[in-house]
Amino acid sequence: GMLLIQNYKWSSTLQLKAGLYYNKEAFGNFFVPLVGLDWKASDRWQLFGILPTNYKIEYAIAKKKWYTGLNFKAFTRSFQLSPEQNNDYIRFDEVVLKGFLEYYCAANIVVYAEVGQSFGKSLLQYKGDFQNLSYSNPNYTPIGNYVPFSIGLAYRIRTE
């Protein structure tokens, strides 16, 4: 794959991004135009990311210790099946909106919790001949929306 991003810094609190994402997926060439806005709206509010793939709205409850907000993620992936399965492929589209809470227990060490809602997730098998893009296998039916949640420990470098 390939990712090209151009940044335009308008001020110390506003940065625009534009670019293109490319990947060779099992269903063919996959191009996604990208646009982003990084904006430090105030001492506590910050918006950053690149649409349509990942965008975050963050509020600093206590700077350098507690953060909360919303995180949007959208992904498309595909997996090629074996020749025994006629080189069919699985396409997986996922869109998730999560609320999060983060606590920095030490420099760059964060404990976090996330909970959210998925939209439009699917796991479908398609014909490998690329001529018939219709749904082909009832073993891979559309998966309904779900409630993702996670807790974890991470190493992060903040640039504020």
Tab-separated table of C-alpha atoms in Angstrom:
chain	number	residue	atom	x	y	z
A	1	GLY	CA	0.000	0.000	0.000
A	2	MET	CA	0.843	3.645	-0.089
A	3	LEU	CA	-0.135	6.768	1.821
A	4	LEU	CA	0.518	10.317	0.634
A	5	ILE	CA	-0.287	13.234	2.957
A	6	GLN	CA	0.394	16.927	2.499
A	7	ASN	CA	0.166	19.149	5.594
A	8	TYR	CA	-0.721	22.845	5.469
A	9	LYS	CA	0.009	24.599	8.758
A	10	TRP	CA	-2.136	27.732	8.910
A	11	SER	CA	-1.302	28.666	12.492
A	12	SER	CA	-0.037	27.138	15.712
A	13	THR	CA	-3.585	25.870	16.402
A	14	LEU	CA	-4.801	24.915	12.907
A	15	GLN	CA	-3.431	22.461	10.393
A	16	LEU	CA	-5.093	21.093	7.243
A	17	LYS	CA	-4.212	17.791	5.590
A	18	ALA	CA	-4.974	16.340	2.175
A	19	GLY	CA	-3.857	13.103	0.660
A	20	LEU	CA	-4.532	9.755	-0.921
A	21	TYR	CA	-4.486	6.201	0.421
A	22	TYR	CA	-3.895	3.282	-1.935
A	23	ASN	CA	-3.814	-0.443	-1.286
A	24	LYS	CA	-4.025	-3.511	-3.499
A	25	GLU	CA	-6.936	-5.399	-1.970
A	26	ALA	CA	-8.251	-8.813	-2.970
A	27	PHE	CA	-11.069	-7.046	-4.851
A	28	GLY	CA	-8.653	-4.844	-6.806
A	29	ASN	CA	-7.081	-1.410	-6.488
A	30	PHE	CA	-8.483	0.557	-3.550
A	31	PHE	CA	-8.083	4.349	-3.569
A	32	VAL	CA	-9.374	6.613	-0.789
A	33	PRO	CA	-9.055	10.418	-0.930
A	34	LEU	CA	-8.169	11.828	2.489
A	35	VAL	CA	-8.812	15.149	4.192
A	36	GLY	CA	-7.982	16.195	7.721
A	37	LEU	CA	-8.252	19.078	10.127
A	38	ASP	CA	-6.125	19.296	13.267
A	39	TRP	CA	-7.521	22.076	15.412
A	40	LYS	CA	-6.666	23.045	18.948
A	41	ALA	CA	-9.947	24.834	19.619
A	42	SER	CA	-9.019	25.832	23.177
A	43	ASP	CA	-6.652	24.923	25.980
A	44	ARG	CA	-8.783	21.802	26.630
A	45	TRP	CA	-10.521	20.931	23.303
A	46	GLN	CA	-8.668	19.368	20.402
A	47	LEU	CA	-9.841	17.792	17.119
A	48	PHE	CA	-7.479	15.776	14.935
A	49	GLY	CA	-7.281	12.979	12.397
A	50	ILE	CA	-7.906	12.133	8.770
A	51	LEU	CA	-11.310	11.424	7.280
A	52	PRO	CA	-12.772	9.084	6.229
A	53	THR	CA	-10.526	6.727	8.223
A	54	ASN	CA	-9.835	8.072	11.731
A	55	TYR	CA	-10.911	11.206	13.588
A	56	LYS	CA	-10.792	12.127	17.274
A	57	ILE	CA	-12.431	14.838	19.379
A	58	GLU	CA	-10.628	15.149	22.692
A	59	TYR	CA	-11.266	17.063	25.914
A	60	ALA	CA	-8.567	17.440	28.580
A	61	ILE	CA	-10.248	16.981	31.962
A	62	ALA	CA	-6.918	17.502	33.737
A	63	LYS	CA	-4.066	18.231	31.328
A	64	LYS	CA	-1.356	15.575	31.169
A	65	LYS	CA	-3.491	13.237	33.336
A	66	TRP	CA	-7.161	12.732	32.253
A	67	TYR	CA	-8.648	12.899	28.729
A	68	THR	CA	-12.030	11.978	27.302
A	69	GLY	CA	-13.806	12.295	23.976
A	70	LEU	CA	-15.033	10.549	20.840
A	71	ASN	CA	-13.080	8.515	18.308
A	72	PHE	CA	-14.342	7.621	14.800
A	73	LYS	CA	-12.713	4.831	12.774
A	74	ALA	CA	-13.608	3.346	9.377
A	75	PHE	CA	-11.695	0.501	7.736
A	76	THR	CA	-12.007	-1.670	4.624
A	77	ARG	CA	-9.996	-4.883	4.471
A	78	SER	CA	-10.055	-7.972	2.305
A	79	PHE	CA	-8.673	-11.490	2.551
A	80	GLN	CA	-7.968	-13.777	-0.404
A	81	LEU	CA	-9.226	-17.353	0.039
A	82	SER	CA	-7.430	-20.448	-1.241
A	83	PRO	CA	-7.496	-21.819	-4.798
A	84	GLU	CA	-9.656	-24.668	-3.443
A	85	GLN	CA	-12.305	-21.991	-2.852
A	86	ASN	CA	-12.013	-20.613	-6.422
A	87	ASN	CA	-9.850	-17.700	-5.198
A	88	ASP	CA	-12.909	-16.054	-3.708
A	89	TYR	CA	-12.273	-13.255	-1.243
A	90	ILE	CA	-13.767	-11.848	1.941
A	91	ARG	CA	-14.406	-8.108	2.189
A	92	PHE	CA	-14.730	-6.604	5.644
A	93	ASP	CA	-16.054	-3.044	6.102
A	94	GLU	CA	-16.100	-1.618	9.609
A	95	VAL	CA	-17.259	1.763	10.941
A	96	VAL	CA	-17.034	2.404	14.687
A	97	LEU	CA	-17.755	5.404	16.926
A	98	LYS	CA	-16.357	5.116	20.469
A	99	GLY	CA	-16.300	7.215	23.594
A	100	PHE	CA	-13.058	6.997	25.545
A	101	LEU	CA	-11.492	7.840	28.888
A	102	GLU	CA	-7.714	7.938	29.327
A	103	TYR	CA	-5.556	8.283	32.434
A	104	TYR	CA	-1.803	8.909	32.178
A	105	CYS	CA	-0.441	7.078	35.229
A	106	ALA	CA	3.170	7.932	34.284
A	107	ALA	CA	4.932	9.829	31.518
A	108	ASN	CA	3.720	8.307	28.218
A	109	ILE	CA	1.968	5.382	29.974
A	110	VAL	CA	-1.821	5.497	29.600
A	111	VAL	CA	-4.590	3.314	30.962
A	112	TYR	CA	-7.683	3.612	28.773
A	113	ALA	CA	-11.255	2.426	28.421
A	114	GLU	CA	-13.423	2.676	25.287
A	115	VAL	CA	-17.033	1.812	24.527
A	116	GLY	CA	-19.018	2.575	21.404
A	117	GLN	CA	-21.256	1.478	18.566
A	118	SER	CA	-20.512	-0.069	15.190
A	119	PHE	CA	-22.296	0.808	11.968
A	120	GLY	CA	-22.358	-0.986	8.631
A	121	LYS	CA	-20.037	-3.838	9.533
A	122	SER	CA	-20.116	-6.687	7.051
A	123	LEU	CA	-18.192	-9.847	6.333
A	124	LEU	CA	-19.086	-11.034	2.829
A	125	GLN	CA	-17.568	-13.554	0.436
A	126	TYR	CA	-17.313	-12.582	-3.237
A	127	LYS	CA	-16.419	-14.515	-6.386
A	128	GLY	CA	-12.706	-14.456	-7.181
A	129	ASP	CA	-13.240	-13.931	-10.914
A	130	PHE	CA	-14.043	-10.204	-10.323
A	131	GLN	CA	-16.811	-10.445	-12.916
A	132	ASN	CA	-19.564	-11.365	-10.479
A	133	LEU	CA	-19.432	-9.067	-7.461
A	134	SER	CA	-22.582	-10.504	-5.973
A	135	TYR	CA	-22.754	-12.069	-2.539
A	136	SER	CA	-21.837	-15.728	-2.931
A	137	ASN	CA	-21.648	-17.608	0.372
A	138	PRO	CA	-24.299	-17.744	3.098
A	139	ASN	CA	-21.625	-18.731	5.643
A	140	TYR	CA	-20.508	-15.096	5.622
A	141	THR	CA	-23.676	-13.151	6.248
A	142	PRO	CA	-23.798	-9.491	7.190
A	143	ILE	CA	-23.023	-9.014	10.864
A	144	GLY	CA	-25.329	-6.616	12.667
A	145	ASN	CA	-24.211	-3.593	14.613
A	146	TYR	CA	-22.422	-4.372	17.849
A	147	VAL	CA	-21.087	-2.608	20.968
A	148	PRO	CA	-17.267	-2.658	20.941
A	149	PHE	CA	-15.440	-2.058	24.197
A	150	SER	CA	-11.848	-2.287	25.294
A	151	ILE	CA	-9.584	-1.523	28.188
A	152	GLY	CA	-5.848	-1.464	28.020
A	153	LEU	CA	-2.460	-0.084	28.787
A	154	ALA	CA	-0.465	1.754	26.121
A	155	TYR	CA	2.698	3.763	25.534
A	156	ARG	CA	1.874	7.075	23.849
A	157	ILE	CA	3.852	10.169	22.979
A	158	ARG	CA	1.771	13.353	23.228
A	159	THR	CA	2.927	16.396	21.288
A	160	GLU	CA	1.374	19.084	23.459
